[in-house]
């Protein structure tokens, strides 16, 4: 496949566009594969692109993002679904910051609500809090 690294960079950039970024990043390499290698090459490019995108977007990204900000992967995924439903595409982009805002305002500040932190924190034993205990 010619220009594989360029198309990898294009896929990285277009994945930040909600809903259609995946397709926008897939069309150019699939078309080039069709022209350079035929239908079978195009199908292989589409299959590899779909599998790689699924693994990165669904498995690795929520895990690393959640670990970086202190929430677990399930909470990161559910916050993405919830905030995308509430605010649409902007909510999907701001899901983690909105979740951290709610967590800091409602959970970390109230000593009676800190038990919820065990369910959403990436390390439940670690006591992250905005307020000193």
PDB file of N, CA and C in Angstrom, residues 10-101:
ATOM      1  N   UNK A  10      -3.469  10.535   8.584  1.00  0.00           N
ATOM      2  CA  UNK A  10      -4.803  11.022   8.210  1.00  0.00           C
ATOM      3  C   UNK A  10      -5.883  10.369   9.085  1.00  0.00           C
ATOM      4  N   UNK A  11      -5.756   9.072   9.321  1.00  0.00           N
ATOM      5  CA  UNK A  11      -6.730   8.376  10.173  1.00  0.00           C
ATOM      6  C   UNK A  11      -6.697   8.920  11.595  1.00  0.00           C
ATOM      7  N   UNK A  12      -5.502   9.203  12.102  1.00  0.00           N
ATOM      8  CA  UNK A  12      -5.369   9.759  13.446  1.00  0.00           C
ATOM      9  C   UNK A  12      -6.070  11.106  13.546  1.00  0.00           C
ATOM     10  N   UNK A  13      -5.844  11.964  12.574  1.00  0.00           N
ATOM     11  CA  UNK A  13      -6.431  13.305  12.595  1.00  0.00           C
ATOM     12  C   UNK A  13      -7.948  13.253  12.407  1.00  0.00           C
ATOM     13  N   UNK A  14      -8.418  12.449  11.457  1.00  0.00           N
ATOM     14  CA  UNK A  14      -9.856  12.426  11.184  1.00  0.00           C
ATOM     15  C   UNK A  14     -10.662  11.724  12.269  1.00  0.00           C
ATOM     16  N   UNK A  15     -10.037  10.916  13.113  1.00  0.00           N
ATOM     17  CA  UNK A  15     -10.785  10.261  14.191  1.00  0.00           C
ATOM     18  C   UNK A  15     -11.246  11.240  15.252  1.00  0.00           C
ATOM     19  N   UNK A  16     -10.737  12.469  15.237  1.00  0.00           N
ATOM     20  CA  UNK A  16     -11.221  13.489  16.160  1.00  0.00           C
ATOM     21  C   UNK A  16     -12.517  14.133  15.692  1.00  0.00           C
ATOM     22  N   UNK A  17     -12.941  13.843  14.473  1.00  0.00           N
ATOM     23  CA  UNK A  17     -14.206  14.360  13.958  1.00  0.00           C
ATOM     24  C   UNK A  17     -15.300  13.368  14.353  1.00  0.00           C
ATOM     25  N   UNK A  18     -16.262  13.792  15.159  1.00  0.00           N
ATOM     26  CA  UNK A  18     -17.297  12.858  15.607  1.00  0.00           C
ATOM     27  C   UNK A  18     -18.139  12.334  14.444  1.00  0.00           C
ATOM     28  N   UNK A  19     -18.558  11.104  14.549  1.00  0.00           N
ATOM     29  CA  UNK A  19     -19.492  10.412  13.656  1.00  0.00           C
ATOM     30  C   UNK A  19     -18.951  10.120  12.260  1.00  0.00           C
ATOM     31  N   UNK A  20     -18.361  11.070  11.568  1.00  0.00           N
ATOM     32  CA  UNK A  20     -17.949  10.828  10.187  1.00  0.00           C
ATOM     33  C   UNK A  20     -16.438  10.768  10.002  1.00  0.00           C
ATOM     34  N   UNK A  21     -15.666  11.007  11.058  1.00  0.00           N
ATOM     35  CA  UNK A  21     -14.218  11.015  10.949  1.00  0.00           C
ATOM     36  C   UNK A  21     -13.653   9.677  10.508  1.00  0.00           C
ATOM     37  N   UNK A  22     -14.258   8.601  11.004  1.00  0.00           N
ATOM     38  CA  UNK A  22     -13.819   7.261  10.626  1.00  0.00           C
ATOM     39  C   UNK A  22     -13.940   7.055   9.120  1.00  0.00           C
ATOM     40  N   UNK A  23     -15.066   7.449   8.572  1.00  0.00           N
ATOM     41  CA  UNK A  23     -15.315   7.267   7.138  1.00  0.00           C
ATOM     42  C   UNK A  23     -14.412   8.189   6.319  1.00  0.00           C
ATOM     43  N   UNK A  24     -14.236   9.429   6.776  1.00  0.00           N
ATOM     44  CA  UNK A  24     -13.360  10.355   6.056  1.00  0.00           C
ATOM     45  C   UNK A  24     -11.918   9.860   6.013  1.00  0.00           C
ATOM     46  N   UNK A  25     -11.478   9.209   7.064  1.00  0.00           N
ATOM     47  CA  UNK A  25     -10.136   8.672   7.084  1.00  0.00           C
ATOM     48  C   UNK A  25      -9.990   7.381   6.302  1.00  0.00           C
ATOM     49  N   UNK A  26     -11.091   6.695   6.053  1.00  0.00           N
ATOM     50  CA  UNK A  26     -11.058   5.409   5.349  1.00  0.00           C
ATOM     51  C   UNK A  26     -11.158   5.549   3.831  1.00  0.00           C
ATOM     52  N   UNK A  27     -11.865   6.537   3.352  1.00  0.00           N
ATOM     53  CA  UNK A  27     -12.109   6.674   1.908  1.00  0.00           C
ATOM     54  C   UNK A  27     -10.820   6.811   1.088  1.00  0.00           C
ATOM     55  N   UNK A  28      -9.892   7.727   1.421  1.00  0.00           N
ATOM     56  CA  UNK A  28      -8.684   7.841   0.574  1.00  0.00           C
ATOM     57  C   UNK A  28      -7.833   6.573   0.500  1.00  0.00           C
ATOM     58  N   UNK A  29      -7.505   5.899   1.621  1.00  0.00           N
ATOM     59  CA  UNK A  29      -6.679   4.699   1.463  1.00  0.00           C
ATOM     60  C   UNK A  29      -7.419   3.564   0.751  1.00  0.00           C
ATOM     61  N   UNK A  30      -8.722   3.468   0.940  1.00  0.00           N
ATOM     62  CA  UNK A  30      -9.483   2.424   0.242  1.00  0.00           C
ATOM     63  C   UNK A  30      -9.487   2.697  -1.265  1.00  0.00           C
ATOM     64  N   UNK A  31      -9.631   3.937  -1.636  1.00  0.00           N
ATOM     65  CA  UNK A  31      -9.636   4.287  -3.057  1.00  0.00           C
ATOM     66  C   UNK A  31      -8.266   4.041  -3.690  1.00  0.00           C
ATOM     67  N   UNK A  32      -7.199   4.440  -2.992  1.00  0.00           N
ATOM     68  CA  UNK A  32      -5.843   4.213  -3.503  1.00  0.00           C
ATOM     69  C   UNK A  32      -5.556   2.706  -3.606  1.00  0.00           C
ATOM     70  N   UNK A  33      -6.016   1.940  -2.629  1.00  0.00           N
ATOM     71  CA  UNK A  33      -5.824   0.484  -2.677  1.00  0.00           C
ATOM     72  C   UNK A  33      -6.573  -0.129  -3.848  1.00  0.00           C
ATOM     73  N   UNK A  34      -7.753   0.392  -4.131  1.00  0.00           N
ATOM     74  CA  UNK A  34      -8.526  -0.092  -5.282  1.00  0.00           C
ATOM     75  C   UNK A  34      -7.780   0.193  -6.585  1.00  0.00           C
ATOM     76  N   UNK A  35      -7.218   1.394  -6.702  1.00  0.00           N
ATOM     77  CA  UNK A  35      -6.512   1.757  -7.924  1.00  0.00           C
ATOM     78  C   UNK A  35      -5.177   1.029  -8.082  1.00  0.00           C
ATOM     79  N   UNK A  36      -4.494   0.789  -6.962  1.00  0.00           N
ATOM     80  CA  UNK A  36      -3.156   0.200  -7.067  1.00  0.00           C
ATOM     81  C   UNK A  36      -3.152  -1.325  -7.007  1.00  0.00           C
ATOM     82  N   UNK A  37      -4.119  -1.928  -6.336  1.00  0.00           N
ATOM     83  CA  UNK A  37      -4.069  -3.380  -6.159  1.00  0.00           C
ATOM     84  C   UNK A  37      -5.339  -4.122  -6.484  1.00  0.00           C
ATOM     85  N   UNK A  38      -6.402  -3.424  -6.761  1.00  0.00           N
ATOM     86  CA  UNK A  38      -7.647  -4.088  -7.100  1.00  0.00           C
ATOM     87  C   UNK A  38      -8.592  -4.201  -5.914  1.00  0.00           C
ATOM     88  N   UNK A  39      -9.675  -4.919  -6.157  1.00  0.00           N
ATOM     89  CA  UNK A  39     -10.745  -5.041  -5.160  1.00  0.00           C
ATOM     90  C   UNK A  39     -10.270  -5.794  -3.919  1.00  0.00           C
ATOM     91  N   UNK A  40      -9.490  -6.853  -4.103  1.00  0.00           N
ATOM     92  CA  UNK A  40      -9.052  -7.629  -2.942  1.00  0.00           C
ATOM     93  C   UNK A  40      -8.162  -6.791  -2.022  1.00  0.00           C
ATOM     94  N   UNK A  41      -7.300  -5.971  -2.571  1.00  0.00           N
ATOM     95  CA  UNK A  41      -6.463  -5.086  -1.749  1.00  0.00           C
ATOM     96  C   UNK A  41      -7.314  -4.066  -1.017  1.00  0.00           C
ATOM     97  N   UNK A  42      -8.314  -3.534  -1.699  1.00  0.00           N
ATOM     98  CA  UNK A  42      -9.201  -2.574  -1.064  1.00  0.00           C
ATOM     99  C   UNK A  42      -9.945  -3.211   0.110  1.00  0.00           C
ATOM    100  N   UNK A  43     -10.415  -4.431  -0.058  1.00  0.00           N
ATOM    101  CA  UNK A  43     -11.133  -5.119   1.017  1.00  0.00           C
ATOM    102  C   UNK A  43     -10.199  -5.359   2.205  1.00  0.00           C
ATOM    103  N   UNK A  44      -8.936  -5.743   1.933  1.00  0.00           N
ATOM    104  CA  UNK A  44      -7.968  -5.936   3.003  1.00  0.00           C
ATOM    105  C   UNK A  44      -7.693  -4.625   3.741  1.00  0.00           C
ATOM    106  N   UNK A  45      -7.563  -3.543   3.014  1.00  0.00           N
ATOM    107  CA  UNK A  45      -7.318  -2.242   3.646  1.00  0.00           C
ATOM    108  C   UNK A  45      -8.504  -1.852   4.527  1.00  0.00           C
ATOM    109  N   UNK A  46      -9.714  -2.034   4.033  1.00  0.00           N
ATOM    110  CA  UNK A  46     -10.905  -1.697   4.813  1.00  0.00           C
ATOM    111  C   UNK A  46     -10.987  -2.573   6.060  1.00  0.00           C
ATOM    112  N   UNK A  47     -10.732  -3.869   5.927  1.00  0.00           N
ATOM    113  CA  UNK A  47     -10.810  -4.786   7.068  1.00  0.00           C
ATOM    114  C   UNK A  47      -9.765  -4.445   8.128  1.00  0.00           C
ATOM    115  N   UNK A  48      -8.530  -4.219   7.708  1.00  0.00           N
ATOM    116  CA  UNK A  48      -7.465  -3.890   8.660  1.00  0.00           C
ATOM    117  C   UNK A  48      -7.732  -2.551   9.326  1.00  0.00           C
ATOM    118  N   UNK A  49      -8.201  -1.590   8.550  1.00  0.00           N
ATOM    119  CA  UNK A  49      -8.519  -0.270   9.091  1.00  0.00           C
ATOM    120  C   UNK A  49      -9.636  -0.371  10.135  1.00  0.00           C
ATOM    121  N   UNK A  50     -10.678  -1.143   9.837  1.00  0.00           N
ATOM    122  CA  UNK A  50     -11.798  -1.290  10.774  1.00  0.00           C
ATOM    123  C   UNK A  50     -11.354  -1.980  12.066  1.00  0.00           C
ATOM    124  N   UNK A  51     -10.586  -3.047  11.952  1.00  0.00           N
ATOM    125  CA  UNK A  51     -10.122  -3.765  13.136  1.00  0.00           C
ATOM    126  C   UNK A  51      -9.202  -2.878  13.975  1.00  0.00           C
ATOM    127  N   UNK A  52      -8.252  -2.220  13.338  1.00  0.00           N
ATOM    128  CA  UNK A  52      -7.331  -1.351  14.071  1.00  0.00           C
ATOM    129  C   UNK A  52      -8.079  -0.206  14.750  1.00  0.00           C
ATOM    130  N   UNK A  53      -9.033   0.394  14.054  1.00  0.00           N
ATOM    131  CA  UNK A  53      -9.804   1.485  14.631  1.00  0.00           C
ATOM    132  C   UNK A  53     -10.641   1.001  15.813  1.00  0.00           C
ATOM    133  N   UNK A  54     -11.255  -0.165  15.692  1.00  0.00           N
ATOM    134  CA  UNK A  54     -12.055  -0.706  16.790  1.00  0.00           C
ATOM    135  C   UNK A  54     -11.188  -0.952  18.016  1.00  0.00           C
ATOM    136  N   UNK A  55     -10.044  -1.583  17.826  1.00  0.00           N
ATOM    137  CA  UNK A  55      -9.169  -1.898  18.959  1.00  0.00           C
ATOM    138  C   UNK A  55      -8.683  -0.622  19.632  1.00  0.00           C
ATOM    139  N   UNK A  56      -8.260   0.344  18.858  1.00  0.00           N
ATOM    140  CA  UNK A  56      -7.730   1.578  19.443  1.00  0.00           C
ATOM    141  C   UNK A  56      -8.837   2.390  20.115  1.00  0.00           C
ATOM    142  N   UNK A  57      -9.963   2.590  19.433  1.00  0.00           N
ATOM    143  CA  UNK A  57     -11.037   3.445  19.954  1.00  0.00           C
ATOM    144  C   UNK A  57     -11.840   2.806  21.080  1.00  0.00           C
ATOM    145  N   UNK A  58     -12.003   1.498  21.055  1.00  0.00           N
ATOM    146  CA  UNK A  58     -12.877   0.845  22.022  1.00  0.00           C
ATOM    147  C   UNK A  58     -12.146   0.195  23.184  1.00  0.00           C
ATOM    148  N   UNK A  59     -10.891  -0.158  23.005  1.00  0.00           N
ATOM    149  CA  UNK A  59     -10.188  -0.879  24.060  1.00  0.00           C
ATOM    150  C   UNK A  59      -9.089  -0.025  24.680  1.00  0.00           C
ATOM    151  N   UNK A  60      -8.148   0.450  23.859  1.00  0.00           N
ATOM    152  CA  UNK A  60      -6.998   1.156  24.402  1.00  0.00           C
ATOM    153  C   UNK A  60      -7.303   2.571  24.858  1.00  0.00           C
ATOM    154  N   UNK A  61      -8.005   3.340  24.053  1.00  0.00           N
ATOM    155  CA  UNK A  61      -8.217   4.753  24.361  1.00  0.00           C
ATOM    156  C   UNK A  61      -8.983   4.965  25.674  1.00  0.00           C
ATOM    157  N   UNK A  62     -10.116   4.277  25.925  1.00  0.00           N
ATOM    158  CA  UNK A  62     -10.777   4.490  27.220  1.00  0.00           C
ATOM    159  C   UNK A  62      -9.908   4.083  28.413  1.00  0.00           C
ATOM    160  N   UNK A  63      -9.124   3.023  28.255  1.00  0.00           N
ATOM    161  CA  UNK A  63      -8.266   2.558  29.344  1.00  0.00           C
ATOM    162  C   UNK A  63      -7.196   3.598  29.676  1.00  0.00           C
ATOM    163  N   UNK A  64      -6.471   4.085  28.677  1.00  0.00           N
ATOM    164  CA  UNK A  64      -5.404   5.045  28.933  1.00  0.00           C
ATOM    165  C   UNK A  64      -5.938   6.407  29.352  1.00  0.00           C
ATOM    166  N   UNK A  65      -7.035   6.824  28.762  1.00  0.00           N
ATOM    167  CA  UNK A  65      -7.636   8.102  29.154  1.00  0.00           C
ATOM    168  C   UNK A  65      -8.131   8.039  30.586  1.00  0.00           C
ATOM    169  N   UNK A  66      -8.783   6.940  30.939  1.00  0.00           N
ATOM    170  CA  UNK A  66      -9.285   6.786  32.306  1.00  0.00           C
ATOM    171  C   UNK A  66      -8.170   6.741  33.329  1.00  0.00           C
ATOM    172  N   UNK A  67      -7.083   6.042  33.018  1.00  0.00           N
ATOM    173  CA  UNK A  67      -5.955   5.985  33.939  1.00  0.00           C
ATOM    174  C   UNK A  67      -5.304   7.354  34.103  1.00  0.00           C
ATOM    175  N   UNK A  68      -5.251   8.122  33.036  1.00  0.00           N
ATOM    176  CA  UNK A  68      -4.605   9.433  33.091  1.00  0.00           C
ATOM    177  C   UNK A  68      -5.382  10.419  33.956  1.00  0.00           C
ATOM    178  N   UNK A  69      -6.702  10.317  33.969  1.00  0.00           N
ATOM    179  CA  UNK A  69      -7.510  11.277  34.719  1.00  0.00           C
ATOM    180  C   UNK A  69      -8.078  10.712  36.010  1.00  0.00           C
ATOM    181  N   UNK A  70      -7.876   9.429  36.257  1.00  0.00           N
ATOM    182  CA  UNK A  70      -8.292   8.848  37.527  1.00  0.00           C
ATOM    183  C   UNK A  70      -9.669   8.222  37.539  1.00  0.00           C
ATOM    184  N   UNK A  71     -10.227   7.907  36.373  1.00  0.00           N
ATOM    185  CA  UNK A  71     -11.503   7.185  36.338  1.00  0.00           C
ATOM    186  C   UNK A  71     -11.295   5.888  35.566  1.00  0.00           C
ATOM    187  N   UNK A  72     -12.131   4.893  35.850  1.00  0.00           N
ATOM    188  CA  UNK A  72     -11.941   3.604  35.182  1.00  0.00           C
ATOM    189  C   UNK A  72     -12.516   3.635  33.763  1.00  0.00           C
ATOM    190  N   UNK A  73     -12.196   2.607  32.985  1.00  0.00           N
ATOM    191  CA  UNK A  73     -12.581   2.576  31.569  1.00  0.00           C
ATOM    192  C   UNK A  73     -14.095   2.528  31.395  1.00  0.00           C
ATOM    193  N   UNK A  74     -14.792   1.829  32.276  1.00  0.00           N
ATOM    194  CA  UNK A  74     -16.256   1.749  32.179  1.00  0.00           C
ATOM    195  C   UNK A  74     -16.880   3.122  32.380  1.00  0.00           C
ATOM    196  N   UNK A  75     -16.392   3.851  33.366  1.00  0.00           N
ATOM    197  CA  UNK A  75     -16.903   5.199  33.609  1.00  0.00           C
ATOM    198  C   UNK A  75     -16.589   6.117  32.433  1.00  0.00           C
ATOM    199  N   UNK A  76     -15.401   5.981  31.861  1.00  0.00           N
ATOM    200  CA  UNK A  76     -15.039   6.797  30.701  1.00  0.00           C
ATOM    201  C   UNK A  76     -15.986   6.517  29.537  1.00  0.00           C
ATOM    202  N   UNK A  77     -16.286   5.242  29.284  1.00  0.00           N
ATOM    203  CA  UNK A  77     -17.181   4.891  28.182  1.00  0.00           C
ATOM    204  C   UNK A  77     -18.603   5.361  28.468  1.00  0.00           C
ATOM    205  N   UNK A  78     -19.111   5.104  29.674  1.00  0.00           N
ATOM    206  CA  UNK A  78     -20.475   5.522  30.007  1.00  0.00           C
ATOM    207  C   UNK A  78     -20.613   7.038  30.014  1.00  0.00           C
ATOM    208  N   UNK A  79     -19.563   7.746  30.423  1.00  0.00           N
ATOM    209  CA  UNK A  79     -19.639   9.207  30.378  1.00  0.00           C
ATOM    210  C   UNK A  79     -19.685   9.701  28.942  1.00  0.00           C
ATOM    211  N   UNK A  80     -18.962   9.025  28.047  1.00  0.00           N
ATOM    212  CA  UNK A  80     -19.019   9.385  26.630  1.00  0.00           C
ATOM    213  C   UNK A  80     -20.439   9.215  26.090  1.00  0.00           C
ATOM    214  N   UNK A  81     -21.068   8.101  26.414  1.00  0.00           N
ATOM    215  CA  UNK A  81     -22.442   7.856  25.949  1.00  0.00           C
ATOM    216  C   UNK A  81     -23.406   8.877  26.547  1.00  0.00           C
ATOM    217  N   UNK A  82     -23.290   9.117  27.853  1.00  0.00           N
ATOM    218  CA  UNK A  82     -24.211  10.030  28.531  1.00  0.00           C
ATOM    219  C   UNK A  82     -24.071  11.464  28.014  1.00  0.00           C
ATOM    220  N   UNK A  83     -22.845  11.996  27.987  1.00  0.00           N
ATOM    221  CA  UNK A  83     -22.662  13.378  27.573  1.00  0.00           C
ATOM    222  C   UNK A  83     -22.928  13.572  26.078  1.00  0.00           C
ATOM    223  N   UNK A  84     -22.692  12.550  25.271  1.00  0.00           N
ATOM    224  CA  UNK A  84     -23.048  12.647  23.848  1.00  0.00           C
ATOM    225  C   UNK A  84     -24.556  12.707  23.688  1.00  0.00           C
ATOM    226  N   UNK A  85     -25.284  11.990  24.522  1.00  0.00           N
ATOM    227  CA  UNK A  85     -26.749  12.036  24.480  1.00  0.00           C
ATOM    228  C   UNK A  85     -27.250  13.409  24.946  1.00  0.00           C
ATOM    229  N   UNK A  86     -26.632  13.957  25.982  1.00  0.00           N
ATOM    230  CA  UNK A  86     -27.081  15.228  26.548  1.00  0.00           C
ATOM    231  C   UNK A  86     -26.738  16.400  25.636  1.00  0.00           C
ATOM    232  N   UNK A  87     -25.472  16.478  25.172  1.00  0.00           N
ATOM    233  CA  UNK A  87     -25.017  17.645  24.421  1.00  0.00           C
ATOM    234  C   UNK A  87     -24.651  17.352  22.972  1.00  0.00           C
ATOM    235  N   UNK A  88     -24.847  16.135  22.514  1.00  0.00           N
ATOM    236  CA  UNK A  88     -24.521  15.796  21.129  1.00  0.00           C
ATOM    237  C   UNK A  88     -23.028  15.640  20.916  1.00  0.00           C
ATOM    238  N   UNK A  89     -22.558  16.077  19.748  1.00  0.00           N
ATOM    239  CA  UNK A  89     -21.147  15.913  19.386  1.00  0.00           C
ATOM    240  C   UNK A  89     -20.230  16.684  20.340  1.00  0.00           C
ATOM    241  N   UNK A  90     -20.645  17.851  20.768  1.00  0.00           N
ATOM    242  CA  UNK A  90     -19.839  18.612  21.721  1.00  0.00           C
ATOM    243  C   UNK A  90     -19.720  17.864  23.039  1.00  0.00           C
ATOM    244  N   UNK A  91     -20.780  17.208  23.459  1.00  0.00           N
ATOM    245  CA  UNK A  91     -20.736  16.401  24.674  1.00  0.00           C
ATOM    246  C   UNK A  91     -19.787  15.233  24.551  1.00  0.00           C
ATOM    247  N   UNK A  92     -19.707  14.643  23.361  1.00  0.00           N
ATOM    248  CA  UNK A  92     -18.769  13.543  23.147  1.00  0.00           C
ATOM    249  C   UNK A  92     -17.333  14.040  23.275  1.00  0.00           C
ATOM    250  N   UNK A  93     -17.056  15.229  22.789  1.00  0.00           N
ATOM    251  CA  UNK A  93     -15.710  15.782  22.896  1.00  0.00           C
ATOM    252  C   UNK A  93     -15.365  16.183  24.328  1.00  0.00           C
ATOM    253  N   UNK A  94     -16.354  16.628  25.072  1.00  0.00           N
ATOM    254  CA  UNK A  94     -16.120  17.118  26.434  1.00  0.00           C
ATOM    255  C   UNK A  94     -16.567  16.133  27.506  1.00  0.00           C
ATOM    256  N   UNK A  95     -16.729  14.870  27.170  1.00  0.00           N
ATOM    257  CA  UNK A  95     -17.269  13.886  28.106  1.00  0.00           C
ATOM    258  C   UNK A  95     -16.400  13.726  29.347  1.00  0.00           C
ATOM    259  N   UNK A  96     -15.115  13.521  29.170  1.00  0.00           N
ATOM    260  CA  UNK A  96     -14.227  13.310  30.318  1.00  0.00           C
ATOM    261  C   UNK A  96     -14.124  14.572  31.179  1.00  0.00           C
ATOM    262  N   UNK A  97     -13.902  15.762  30.599  1.00  0.00           N
ATOM    263  CA  UNK A  97     -13.877  16.950  31.458  1.00  0.00           C
ATOM    264  C   UNK A  97     -15.185  17.200  32.198  1.00  0.00           C
ATOM    265  N   UNK A  98     -16.327  16.964  31.546  1.00  0.00           N
ATOM    266  CA  UNK A  98     -17.615  17.145  32.224  1.00  0.00           C
ATOM    267  C   UNK A  98     -17.783  16.147  33.365  1.00  0.00           C
ATOM    268  N   UNK A  99     -17.359  14.910  33.149  1.00  0.00           N
ATOM    269  CA  UNK A  99     -17.443  13.899  34.195  1.00  0.00           C
ATOM    270  C   UNK A  99     -16.543  14.259  35.372  1.00  0.00           C
ATOM    271  N   UNK A 100     -15.351  14.745  35.082  1.00  0.00           N
ATOM    272  CA  UNK A 100     -14.446  15.145  36.165  1.00  0.00           C
ATOM    273  C   UNK A 100     -14.978  16.354  36.925  1.00  0.00           C
ATOM    274  N   UNK A 101     -15.661  17.259  36.228  1.00  0.00           N
ATOM    275  CA  UNK A 101     -16.278  18.402  36.899  1.00  0.00           C
ATOM    276  C   UNK A 101     -17.369  17.936  37.852  1.00  0.00           C
TER     277      UNK A 101
END
